[in-house]
PDB file of C-alpha atoms in Angstrom:
ATOM      1  CA  MET W 267      18.691 -12.254  11.363  1.00 42.00           C
ATOM      2  CA  ARG W 268      19.070  -9.725   8.580  1.00 48.00           C
ATOM      3  CA  PHE W 269      16.190  -9.591   6.093  1.00 50.00           C
ATOM      4  CA  PHE W 270      17.352  -9.269   2.467  1.00 56.00           C
ATOM      5  CA  ILE W 271      15.139  -8.248  -0.427  1.00 65.00           C
ATOM      6  CA  PRO W 272      16.548  -8.994  -3.920  1.00 73.00           C
ATOM      7  CA  LYS W 273      17.063  -5.883  -6.099  1.00 75.00           C
ATOM      8  CA  ARG W 274      14.709  -7.258  -8.774  1.00 76.00           C
ATOM      9  CA  LEU W 275      11.908  -7.829  -6.276  1.00 79.00           C
ATOM     10  CA  LEU W 276      12.402  -4.461  -4.604  1.00 83.00           C
ATOM     11  CA  GLY W 277      12.377  -2.725  -7.981  1.00 82.00           C
ATOM     12  CA  GLY W 278       9.129  -4.532  -8.796  1.00 83.00           C
ATOM     13  CA  ILE W 279       7.544  -3.291  -5.600  1.00 86.00           C
ATOM     14  CA  PHE W 280       8.565   0.310  -6.324  1.00 88.00           C
ATOM     15  CA  LEU W 281       7.255   0.092  -9.879  1.00 86.00           C
ATOM     16  CA  THR W 282       3.973  -1.502  -8.838  1.00 87.00           C
ATOM     17  CA  LEU W 283       3.323   1.240  -6.234  1.00 90.00           C
ATOM     18  CA  ALA W 284       4.145   4.005  -8.728  1.00 89.00           C
ATOM     19  CA  ALA W 285       1.930   2.563 -11.485  1.00 86.00           C
ATOM     20  CA  SER W 286      -0.948   2.011  -9.030  1.00 89.00           C
ATOM     21  CA  VAL W 287      -0.759   5.638  -7.873  1.00 91.00           C
ATOM     22  CA  TRP W 288      -0.817   6.795 -11.523  1.00 87.00           C
ATOM     23  CA  GLY W 289      -3.937   4.718 -12.104  1.00 88.00           C
ATOM     24  CA  GLY W 290      -5.679   6.791  -9.457  1.00 90.00           C
ATOM     25  CA  MET W 291      -4.277   9.976 -11.022  1.00 90.00           C
ATOM     26  CA  PHE W 292      -6.453   9.623 -14.086  1.00 89.00           C
ATOM     27  CA  VAL W 293      -9.550   9.875 -11.931  1.00 91.00           C
ATOM     28  CA  ALA W 294      -8.173  12.983 -10.224  1.00 92.00           C
ATOM     29  CA  VAL W 295      -7.403  14.512 -13.632  1.00 91.00           C
ATOM     30  CA  LYS W 296     -10.908  13.733 -14.930  1.00 90.00           C
ATOM     31  CA  ILE W 297     -12.403  15.561 -11.945  1.00 93.00           C
ATOM     32  CA  ALA W 298     -10.045  18.546 -11.938  1.00 94.00           C
ATOM     33  CA  VAL W 299      -9.982  19.116 -15.690  1.00 91.00           C
ATOM     34  CA  GLU W 300     -13.658  20.115 -15.544  1.00 91.00           C
ATOM     35  CA  TYR W 301     -12.492  23.473 -14.211  1.00 93.00           C
ATOM     36  CA  ILE W 302      -8.762  23.612 -14.924  1.00 93.00           C
ATOM     37  CA  PRO W 303      -7.486  23.163 -18.549  1.00 91.00           C
ATOM     38  CA  PRO W 304      -4.730  20.540 -18.955  1.00 91.00           C
ATOM     39  CA  ILE W 305      -1.731  22.901 -19.315  1.00 92.00           C
ATOM     40  CA  PRO W 306      -2.508  24.987 -16.226  1.00 94.00           C
ATOM     41  CA  LEU W 307      -3.319  21.774 -14.378  1.00 94.00           C
ATOM     42  CA  VAL W 308       0.052  20.266 -15.168  1.00 93.00           C
ATOM     43  CA  TRP W 309       1.719  23.537 -14.137  1.00 95.00           C
ATOM     44  CA  MET W 310      -0.108  23.518 -10.784  1.00 95.00           C
ATOM     45  CA  ARG W 311       0.664  19.892 -10.027  1.00 93.00           C
ATOM     46  CA  TYR W 312       4.363  20.491 -10.734  1.00 95.00           C
ATOM     47  CA  ILE W 313       4.459  23.522  -8.439  1.00 95.00           C
ATOM     48  CA  VAL W 314       3.036  21.311  -5.666  1.00 95.00           C
ATOM     49  CA  ALA W 315       5.510  18.539  -6.550  1.00 94.00           C
ATOM     50  CA  PHE W 316       8.409  20.970  -6.518  1.00 95.00           C
ATOM     51  CA  ILE W 317       7.548  22.142  -3.012  1.00 95.00           C
ATOM     52  CA  VAL W 318       7.469  18.549  -1.807  1.00 93.00           C
ATOM     53  CA  LEU W 319      10.731  17.639  -3.520  1.00 93.00           C
ATOM     54  CA  ALA W 320      12.475  20.797  -2.325  1.00 94.00           C
ATOM     55  CA  ALA W 321      11.454  19.936   1.271  1.00 94.00           C
ATOM     56  CA  VAL W 322      12.887  16.403   0.809  1.00 91.00           C
ATOM     57  CA  VAL W 323      16.075  17.805  -0.690  1.00 93.00           C
ATOM     58  CA  VAL W 324      16.566  20.182   2.286  1.00 93.00           C
ATOM     59  CA  TYR W 325      15.717  17.455   4.802  1.00 91.00           C
ATOM     60  CA  GLN W 326      18.130  14.945   3.311  1.00 89.00           C
ATOM     61  CA  ARG W 327      20.736  17.611   2.514  1.00 90.00           C
ATOM     62  CA  GLU W 328      20.833  16.277  -1.015  1.00 89.00           C
ATOM     63  CA  ASN W 329      23.721  17.413  -3.188  1.00 87.00           C
ATOM     64  CA  LEU W 330      22.171  18.906  -6.349  1.00 89.00           C
ATOM     65  CA  LYS W 331      25.436  19.484  -8.191  1.00 90.00           C
ATOM     66  CA  ILE W 332      25.496  18.018 -11.714  1.00 89.00           C
ATOM     67  CA  ALA W 333      28.261  17.716 -14.299  1.00 91.00           C
ATOM     68  CA  ARG W 334      28.068  20.024 -17.283  1.00 91.00           C
ATOM     69  CA  LYS W 335      28.097  17.063 -19.698  1.00 92.00           C
ATOM     70  CA  ASP W 336      24.950  15.635 -18.058  1.00 91.00           C
ATOM     71  CA  ILE W 337      22.834  18.815 -18.210  1.00 92.00           C
ATOM     72  CA  ALA W 338      21.497  18.164 -21.738  1.00 93.00           C
ATOM     73  CA  LEU W 339      20.309  14.638 -20.827  1.00 93.00           C
ATOM     74  CA  LEU W 340      18.595  15.764 -17.643  1.00 91.00           C
ATOM     75  CA  LEU W 341      16.933  18.642 -19.467  1.00 93.00           C
ATOM     76  CA  SER W 342      15.750  16.283 -22.220  1.00 94.00           C
ATOM     77  CA  ILE W 343      14.139  13.998 -19.644  1.00 93.00           C
ATOM     78  CA  GLY W 344      12.296  16.962 -18.129  1.00 93.00           C
ATOM     79  CA  VAL W 345      11.070  18.211 -21.491  1.00 95.00           C
ATOM     80  CA  ILE W 346      10.159  14.825 -23.004  1.00 94.00           C
ATOM     81  CA  GLY W 347       8.839  12.931 -20.035  1.00 91.00           C
ATOM     82  CA  HIS W 348       7.654  15.586 -17.585  1.00 91.00           C
ATOM     83  CA  THR W 349       6.321  18.232 -19.951  1.00 93.00           C
ATOM     84  CA  ILE W 350       5.261  16.807 -23.336  1.00 94.00           C
ATOM     85  CA  SER W 351       4.175  13.432 -21.970  1.00 93.00           C
ATOM     86  CA  ILE W 352       2.203  14.718 -19.005  1.00 91.00           C
ATOM     87  CA  VAL W 353       0.473  17.525 -20.932  1.00 92.00           C
ATOM     88  CA  THR W 354      -0.645  15.150 -23.702  1.00 93.00           C
ATOM     89  CA  GLN W 355      -1.642  12.594 -21.092  1.00 90.00           C
ATOM     90  CA  GLU W 356      -4.049  15.031 -19.432  1.00 90.00           C
ATOM     91  CA  TYR W 357      -5.428  16.199 -22.761  1.00 90.00           C
ATOM     92  CA  GLY W 358      -6.053  12.560 -23.571  1.00 86.00           C
ATOM     93  CA  THR W 359      -7.951  12.049 -20.323  1.00 85.00           C
ATOM     94  CA  MET W 360      -9.950  15.223 -20.821  1.00 86.00           C
ATOM     95  CA  PHE W 361     -11.123  14.209 -24.299  1.00 82.00           C
ATOM     96  CA  SER W 362     -11.923  10.629 -23.367  1.00 76.00           C
ATOM     97  CA  SER W 363     -12.258   8.966 -19.912  1.00 76.00           C
ATOM     98  CA  ALA W 364     -10.116   7.936 -16.962  1.00 77.00           C
ATOM     99  CA  GLN W 365     -10.345   4.322 -18.161  1.00 75.00           C
ATOM    100  CA  MET W 366      -9.232   5.024 -21.702  1.00 73.00           C
ATOM    101  CA  GLY W 367      -6.449   7.371 -20.606  1.00 77.00           C
ATOM    102  CA  SER W 368      -5.000   4.809 -18.210  1.00 79.00           C
ATOM    103  CA  VAL W 369      -5.388   1.952 -20.695  1.00 74.00           C
ATOM    104  CA  ILE W 370      -3.823   3.582 -23.748  1.00 74.00           C
ATOM    105  CA  THR W 371      -0.852   5.079 -21.858  1.00 77.00           C
ATOM    106  CA  SER W 372      -0.235   1.592 -20.414  1.00 73.00           C
ATOM    107  CA  ALA W 373       0.967   0.659 -23.932  1.00 72.00           C
ATOM    108  CA  THR W 374       4.188   2.328 -22.790  1.00 76.00           C
ATOM    109  CA  PRO W 375       5.968  -1.037 -22.140  1.00 72.00           C
ATOM    110  CA  ALA W 376       5.718  -2.053 -25.812  1.00 72.00           C
ATOM    111  CA  PHE W 377       7.413   1.219 -26.794  1.00 76.00           C
ATOM    112  CA  MET W 378       9.956   0.811 -23.975  1.00 79.00           C
ATOM    113  CA  LEU W 379      11.113  -2.507 -25.368  1.00 76.00           C
ATOM    114  CA  ILE W 380      11.716  -0.893 -28.742  1.00 77.00           C
ATOM    115  CA  PHE W 381      13.591   2.077 -27.289  1.00 85.00           C
ATOM    116  CA  ALA W 382      15.566  -0.166 -24.925  1.00 83.00           C
ATOM    117  CA  ALA W 383      16.681  -2.356 -27.848  1.00 81.00           C
ATOM    118  CA  TRP W 384      17.641   0.784 -29.822  1.00 81.00           C
ATOM    119  CA  LEU W 385      19.310   2.921 -27.159  1.00 85.00           C
ATOM    120  CA  LEU W 386      20.516   0.333 -24.643  1.00 82.00           C
ATOM    121  CA  LYS W 387      21.026  -2.640 -26.970  1.00 81.00           C
ATOM    122  CA  GLU W 388      18.941  -4.831 -24.611  1.00 80.00           C
ATOM    123  CA  LYS W 389      18.130  -8.289 -25.912  1.00 81.00           C
ATOM    124  CA  MET W 390      14.544  -9.019 -26.912  1.00 79.00           C
ATOM    125  CA  THR W 391      13.801 -12.439 -25.333  1.00 81.00           C
ATOM    126  CA  VAL W 392      10.898 -14.826 -25.909  1.00 83.00           C
ATOM    127  CA  ARG W 393       9.801 -14.295 -22.300  1.00 79.00           C
ATOM    128  CA  LYS W 394       9.571 -10.543 -22.757  1.00 78.00           C
ATOM    129  CA  ILE W 395       7.628 -10.893 -25.973  1.00 82.00           C
ATOM    130  CA  LEU W 396       5.194 -13.338 -24.371  1.00 83.00           C
ATOM    131  CA  SER W 397       4.789 -11.087 -21.379  1.00 75.00           C
ATOM    132  CA  ILE W 398       3.965  -8.090 -23.613  1.00 75.00           C
ATOM    133  CA  ILE W 399       1.405 -10.142 -25.554  1.00 83.00           C
ATOM    134  CA  LEU W 400      -0.356 -11.384 -22.432  1.00 82.00           C
ATOM    135  CA  ALA W 401      -0.383  -7.954 -20.806  1.00 73.00           C
ATOM    136  CA  THR W 402      -1.596  -6.257 -23.992  1.00 74.00           C
ATOM    137  CA  VAL W 403      -4.458  -8.694 -24.390  1.00 81.00           C
ATOM    138  CA  GLY W 404      -5.334  -8.039 -20.761  1.00 74.00           C
ATOM    139  CA  VAL W 405      -5.411  -4.275 -21.317  1.00 67.00           C
ATOM    140  CA  ILE W 406      -7.652  -4.696 -24.396  1.00 71.00           C
ATOM    141  CA  LEU W 407     -10.067  -6.865 -22.394  1.00 73.00           C
ATOM    142  CA  ILE W 408     -10.155  -4.256 -19.588  1.00 63.00           C
ATOM    143  CA  ALA W 409     -10.777  -1.369 -21.973  1.00 58.00           C
ATOM    144  CA  GLY W 410     -13.237  -3.119 -24.243  1.00 59.00           C
ATOM    145  CA  VAL W 411     -12.905  -2.575 -28.002  1.00 53.00           C
ATOM    146  CA  ASP W 412     -16.340  -0.842 -28.171  1.00 50.00           C
ATOM    147  CA  SER W 413     -15.136   2.025 -25.972  1.00 52.00           C
ATOM    148  CA  MET W 414     -12.722   3.165 -28.674  1.00 53.00           C
ATOM    149  CA  ASP W 415     -15.347   5.049 -30.780  1.00 60.00           C
ATOM    150  CA  MET W 416     -14.648   7.715 -33.342  1.00 58.00           C
ATOM    151  CA  SER W 417     -15.630  10.599 -30.997  1.00 55.00           C
ATOM    152  CA  LYS W 418     -12.677   9.842 -28.736  1.00 65.00           C
ATOM    153  CA  GLN W 419     -10.013   9.674 -31.433  1.00 71.00           C
ATOM    154  CA  LEU W 420      -8.392  12.918 -30.335  1.00 79.00           C
ATOM    155  CA  GLY W 421      -8.137  11.663 -26.747  1.00 79.00           C
ATOM    156  CA  ALA W 422      -6.691   8.366 -27.960  1.00 76.00           C
ATOM    157  CA  PHE W 423      -4.081  10.206 -30.129  1.00 81.00           C
ATOM    158  CA  CYS W 424      -2.977  12.422 -27.215  1.00 86.00           C
ATOM    159  CA  SER W 425      -2.701   9.413 -24.914  1.00 84.00           C
ATOM    160  CA  THR W 426      -0.613   7.540 -27.522  1.00 81.00           C
ATOM    161  CA  VAL W 427       1.795  10.479 -27.751  1.00 88.00           C
ATOM    162  CA  ALA W 428       1.987  10.450 -23.968  1.00 90.00           C
ATOM    163  CA  ALA W 429       2.837   6.740 -23.989  1.00 85.00           C
ATOM    164  CA  LEU W 430       5.534   7.150 -26.623  1.00 86.00           C
ATOM    165  CA  THR W 431       7.238  10.097 -24.925  1.00 93.00           C
ATOM    166  CA  TRP W 432       7.050   8.482 -21.472  1.00 88.00           C
ATOM    167  CA  ALA W 433       8.592   5.286 -22.850  1.00 86.00           C
ATOM    168  CA  LEU W 434      11.455   7.263 -24.380  1.00 91.00           C
ATOM    169  CA  MET W 435      12.044   9.118 -21.104  1.00 91.00           C
ATOM    170  CA  SER W 436      12.002   5.891 -19.071  1.00 84.00           C
ATOM    171  CA  VAL W 437      14.706   4.375 -21.243  1.00 88.00           C
ATOM    172  CA  MET W 438      16.744   7.568 -21.229  1.00 90.00           C
ATOM    173  CA  LEU W 439      16.830   7.343 -17.462  1.00 85.00           C
ATOM    174  CA  LYS W 440      19.083   4.305 -17.842  1.00 83.00           C
ATOM    175  CA  LEU W 441      21.653   6.552 -19.614  1.00 89.00           C
ATOM    176  CA  ILE W 442      22.032   8.791 -16.565  1.00 88.00           C
ATOM    177  CA  PRO W 443      25.228   8.031 -14.534  1.00 87.00           C
ATOM    178  CA  SER W 444      24.546   6.025 -11.351  1.00 83.00           C
ATOM    179  CA  ARG W 445      26.021   8.780  -9.199  1.00 87.00           C
ATOM    180  CA  TYR W 446      22.751  10.725  -9.531  1.00 88.00           C
ATOM    181  CA  SER W 447      19.984   9.691  -7.184  1.00 86.00           C
ATOM    182  CA  PRO W 448      16.298   9.414  -8.166  1.00 84.00           C
ATOM    183  CA  LEU W 449      15.642  12.496  -6.027  1.00 88.00           C
ATOM    184  CA  GLN W 450      18.175  14.568  -7.983  1.00 90.00           C
ATOM    185  CA  ILE W 451      16.809  13.341 -11.337  1.00 89.00           C
ATOM    186  CA  ASN W 452      13.206  14.013 -10.319  1.00 87.00           C
ATOM    187  CA  PHE W 453      14.024  17.425  -8.841  1.00 93.00           C
ATOM    188  CA  TYR W 454      15.586  18.698 -12.070  1.00 93.00           C
ATOM    189  CA  ALA W 455      12.902  17.102 -14.249  1.00 92.00           C
ATOM    190  CA  VAL W 456      10.110  18.856 -12.312  1.00 92.00           C
ATOM    191  CA  LEU W 457      12.056  22.129 -12.311  1.00 95.00           C
ATOM    192  CA  THR W 458      12.515  21.847 -16.097  1.00 95.00           C
ATOM    193  CA  ALA W 459       8.777  21.289 -16.601  1.00 94.00           C
ATOM    194  CA  ILE W 460       7.903  24.337 -14.483  1.00 96.00           C
ATOM    195  CA  ILE W 461      10.350  26.483 -16.488  1.00 95.00           C
ATOM    196  CA  CYS W 462       8.820  25.270 -19.747  1.00 94.00           C
ATOM    197  CA  LEU W 463       5.187  25.794 -18.636  1.00 95.00           C
ATOM    198  CA  THR W 464       5.438  29.043 -16.683  1.00 95.00           C
ATOM    199  CA  PRO W 465       5.634  31.453 -19.658  1.00 94.00           C
ATOM    200  CA  VAL W 466       2.532  29.780 -21.140  1.00 90.00           C
ATOM    201  CA  ASN W 467       0.492  29.908 -17.923  1.00 93.00           C
ATOM    202  CA  LEU W 468       1.293  33.287 -16.347  1.00 89.00           C
ATOM    203  CA  PRO W 469      -0.699  35.370 -18.886  1.00 87.00           C
ATOM    204  CA  THR W 470      -3.843  33.274 -18.425  1.00 87.00           C
ATOM    205  CA  VAL W 471      -3.793  32.334 -14.760  1.00 89.00           C
ATOM    206  CA  SER W 472      -5.995  35.258 -13.671  1.00 88.00           C
ATOM    207  CA  ALA W 473      -8.746  34.109 -16.064  1.00 90.00           C
ATOM    208  CA  LEU W 474      -9.165  30.717 -14.385  1.00 92.00           C
ATOM    209  CA  PRO W 475     -12.369  30.070 -12.433  1.00 93.00           C
ATOM    210  CA  TRP W 476     -10.763  30.312  -8.997  1.00 93.00           C
ATOM    211  CA  ASP W 477     -14.113  30.083  -7.178  1.00 92.00           C
ATOM    212  CA  LYS W 478     -14.468  26.583  -8.567  1.00 92.00           C
ATOM    213  CA  ILE W 479     -10.774  25.628  -8.274  1.00 93.00           C
ATOM    214  CA  LEU W 480     -10.634  26.473  -4.590  1.00 93.00           C
ATOM    215  CA  GLN W 481     -13.277  23.902  -3.767  1.00 93.00           C
ATOM    216  CA  PRO W 482     -11.846  21.197  -1.406  1.00 93.00           C
ATOM    217  CA  GLU W 483     -12.498  18.466  -3.980  1.00 93.00           C
ATOM    218  CA  ILE W 484     -10.481  20.227  -6.705  1.00 95.00           C
ATOM    219  CA  ILE W 485      -7.706  21.279  -4.324  1.00 95.00           C
ATOM    220  CA  GLY W 486      -7.490  17.698  -3.116  1.00 94.00           C
ATOM    221  CA  CYS W 487      -7.152  16.459  -6.731  1.00 94.00           C
ATOM    222  CA  VAL W 488      -4.333  18.909  -7.490  1.00 94.00           C
ATOM    223  CA  VAL W 489      -2.465  18.069  -4.262  1.00 95.00           C
ATOM    224  CA  TYR W 490      -2.853  14.334  -5.016  1.00 95.00           C
ATOM    225  CA  MET W 491      -1.519  14.807  -8.524  1.00 93.00           C
ATOM    226  CA  GLY W 492       1.376  17.007  -7.379  1.00 93.00           C
ATOM    227  CA  ALA W 493       2.508  15.472  -4.073  1.00 94.00           C
ATOM    228  CA  ILE W 494       1.600  11.811  -4.525  1.00 93.00           C
ATOM    229  CA  SER W 495       1.447  10.992  -8.259  1.00 91.00           C
ATOM    230  CA  THR W 496       4.249  13.353  -9.312  1.00 86.00           C
ATOM    231  CA  ALA W 497       6.729  13.764  -6.401  1.00 88.00           C
ATOM    232  CA  ILE W 498       6.445  10.437  -4.637  1.00 89.00           C
ATOM    233  CA  ALA W 499       5.380   8.147  -7.532  1.00 89.00           C
ATOM    234  CA  PHE W 500       8.087   9.456  -9.861  1.00 80.00           C
ATOM    235  CA  LEU W 501      10.673   8.874  -7.192  1.00 82.00           C
ATOM    236  CA  LEU W 502       9.456   5.283  -6.822  1.00 87.00           C
ATOM    237  CA  TRP W 503       9.345   4.783 -10.604  1.00 79.00           C
ATOM    238  CA  ASN W 504      12.871   6.166 -11.133  1.00 75.00           C
ATOM    239  CA  LYS W 505      14.224   4.020  -8.275  1.00 80.00           C
ATOM    240  CA  GLY W 506      12.535   0.937  -9.684  1.00 83.00           C
ATOM    241  CA  LEU W 507      13.967   1.571 -13.128  1.00 74.00           C
ATOM    242  CA  LEU W 508      17.475   1.709 -11.664  1.00 75.00           C
ATOM    243  CA  LEU W 509      16.978  -1.760 -10.135  1.00 79.00           C
ATOM    244  CA  MET W 510      15.614  -3.512 -13.240  1.00 73.00           C
ATOM    245  CA  GLU W 511      16.048  -3.685 -17.017  1.00 67.00           C
ATOM    246  CA  ALA W 512      14.222  -0.865 -18.812  1.00 60.00           C
ATOM    247  CA  GLY W 513      12.276  -3.291 -21.044  1.00 59.00           C
ATOM    248  CA  ALA W 514      11.241  -5.575 -18.195  1.00 64.00           C
ATOM    249  CA  SER W 515      10.386  -2.796 -15.763  1.00 66.00           C
ATOM    250  CA  GLY W 516       7.988  -1.243 -18.253  1.00 62.00           C
ATOM    251  CA  LEU W 517       5.571  -4.114 -17.847  1.00 70.00           C
ATOM    252  CA  PHE W 518       4.694  -2.885 -14.395  1.00 77.00           C
ATOM    253  CA  PHE W 519       2.957  -0.013 -16.150  1.00 73.00           C
ATOM    254  CA  PHE W 520       0.089  -2.448 -16.678  1.00 74.00           C
ATOM    255  CA  PHE W 521      -0.929  -2.006 -13.049  1.00 82.00           C
ATOM    256  CA  GLN W 522      -2.057   1.462 -14.047  1.00 83.00           C
ATOM    257  CA  PRO W 523      -5.155   0.453 -16.083  1.00 81.00           C
ATOM    258  CA  ILE W 524      -6.234  -1.990 -13.381  1.00 83.00           C
ATOM    259  CA  VAL W 525      -6.344   0.809 -10.774  1.00 87.00           C
ATOM    260  CA  GLY W 526      -7.548   3.439 -13.219  1.00 85.00           C
ATOM    261  CA  THR W 527     -10.438   1.309 -14.479  1.00 81.00           C
ATOM    262  CA  PHE W 528     -11.475   0.208 -10.982  1.00 85.00           C
ATOM    263  CA  LEU W 529     -11.474   3.731  -9.541  1.00 86.00           C
ATOM    264  CA  GLY W 530     -13.185   5.059 -12.682  1.00 84.00           C
ATOM    265  CA  TRP W 531     -16.034   2.585 -11.948  1.00 82.00           C
ATOM    266  CA  LEU W 532     -16.043   3.324  -8.235  1.00 86.00           C
ATOM    267  CA  ILE W 533     -15.883   7.141  -8.359  1.00 87.00           C
ATOM    268  CA  LEU W 534     -16.931   8.190 -11.866  1.00 82.00           C
ATOM    269  CA  ASP W 535     -19.487   5.437 -12.518  1.00 82.00           C
ATOM    270  CA  GLU W 536     -17.596   4.200 -15.592  1.00 75.00           C
ATOM    271  CA  GLN W 537     -18.764   0.669 -16.483  1.00 73.00           C
ATOM    272  CA  ILE W 538     -16.719  -2.392 -15.430  1.00 70.00           C
ATOM    273  CA  THR W 539     -17.284  -5.956 -16.673  1.00 70.00           C
ATOM    274  CA  LEU W 540     -16.109  -9.512 -16.239  1.00 77.00           C
ATOM    275  CA  SER W 541     -13.464  -8.856 -18.874  1.00 73.00           C
ATOM    276  CA  PHE W 542     -11.841  -6.475 -16.363  1.00 70.00           C
ATOM    277  CA  TRP W 543     -11.078  -9.306 -14.005  1.00 76.00           C
ATOM    278  CA  ILE W 544      -9.940 -11.644 -16.808  1.00 82.00           C
ATOM    279  CA  GLY W 545      -7.725  -8.931 -18.214  1.00 77.00           C
ATOM    280  CA  SER W 546      -6.275  -8.189 -14.793  1.00 74.00           C
ATOM    281  CA  LEU W 547      -5.307 -11.842 -14.404  1.00 81.00           C
ATOM    282  CA  LEU W 548      -3.488 -11.820 -17.767  1.00 82.00           C
ATOM    283  CA  ILE W 549      -1.642  -8.671 -16.731  1.00 73.00           C
ATOM    284  CA  PHE W 550      -0.505 -10.252 -13.510  1.00 72.00           C
ATOM    285  CA  ILE W 551       0.678 -13.360 -15.392  1.00 81.00           C
ATOM    286  CA  GLY W 552       2.623 -11.141 -17.833  1.00 75.00           C
ATOM    287  CA  VAL W 553       4.308  -9.236 -15.020  1.00 68.00           C
ATOM    288  CA  PHE W 554       5.133 -12.498 -13.230  1.00 71.00           C
ATOM    289  CA  LEU W 555       6.772 -13.992 -16.320  1.00 73.00           C
ATOM    290  CA  VAL W 556       9.086 -11.008 -16.829  1.00 64.00           C
ATOM    291  CA  THR W 557       9.910 -10.664 -13.119  1.00 58.00           C
ATOM    292  CA  VAL W 558      10.979 -14.232 -12.467  1.00 59.00           C
ATOM    293  CA  ARG W 559      14.644 -14.648 -13.358  1.00 53.00           C
ATOM    294  CA  ASN W 560      15.375 -17.485 -15.745  1.00 46.00           C
ATOM    295  CA  GLU W 561      15.608 -15.924 -19.131  1.00 43.00           C
TER     296      GLU W 561
END
């Protein structure tokens, strides 16, 4: 008997996996950024990601041809989502913590609903609004209001910019014609980011502390960020977005702070409280509300 998975459920699985991987990414960034500044770190992770994506393209014999009229949109996605958003995200994590970085950028769904209503004319339903409220309260409980002190304002600002630009990029993905696969989209987005960042990094790459960077722990973090959280997770995220509404799919971003906070406690000794578990429950309820069809 053939087993059938509904598109909405399959999209939810892809988005959950991607957001969970990104939660772990904040811990990897916090470890690696001790020796590698954010801009070179983003550049390195994208080089790793490009190698992985290029191998997949060759293996699958993917057609990379794009129409001239779609070039500007694909380039915009690469600049907004894969360059500006990721660079500010890593600056935000450097200036604050893995927990704060993952929590603030998980505000992305709220911005996605706004951009989706503006660019895609998606309807704002009561269920979506209720889901956003529950998930947002859950994130606040996980983060803890006390952690947002004045000394981390710069990190909070950078993470907010990252959330805004990632939300815009996620909604813009819905404007791309369906003939383009997630692999094609991700390949050109990563290539665009490398082209943008290379002129900035080449003059300073020799000054990096390579004796520290070549430690197995740091290499492992860079490979994780490039191969897993960039190449694979972005493919999953893009595929999930194609299977669900942009506004609804954004709520799965709330899995990011759950994983980021938990791993921050486990690996970086960042504190975790009962509010973490209560907040996680609210996030799951919010995601469930928006996933179940009956709007």
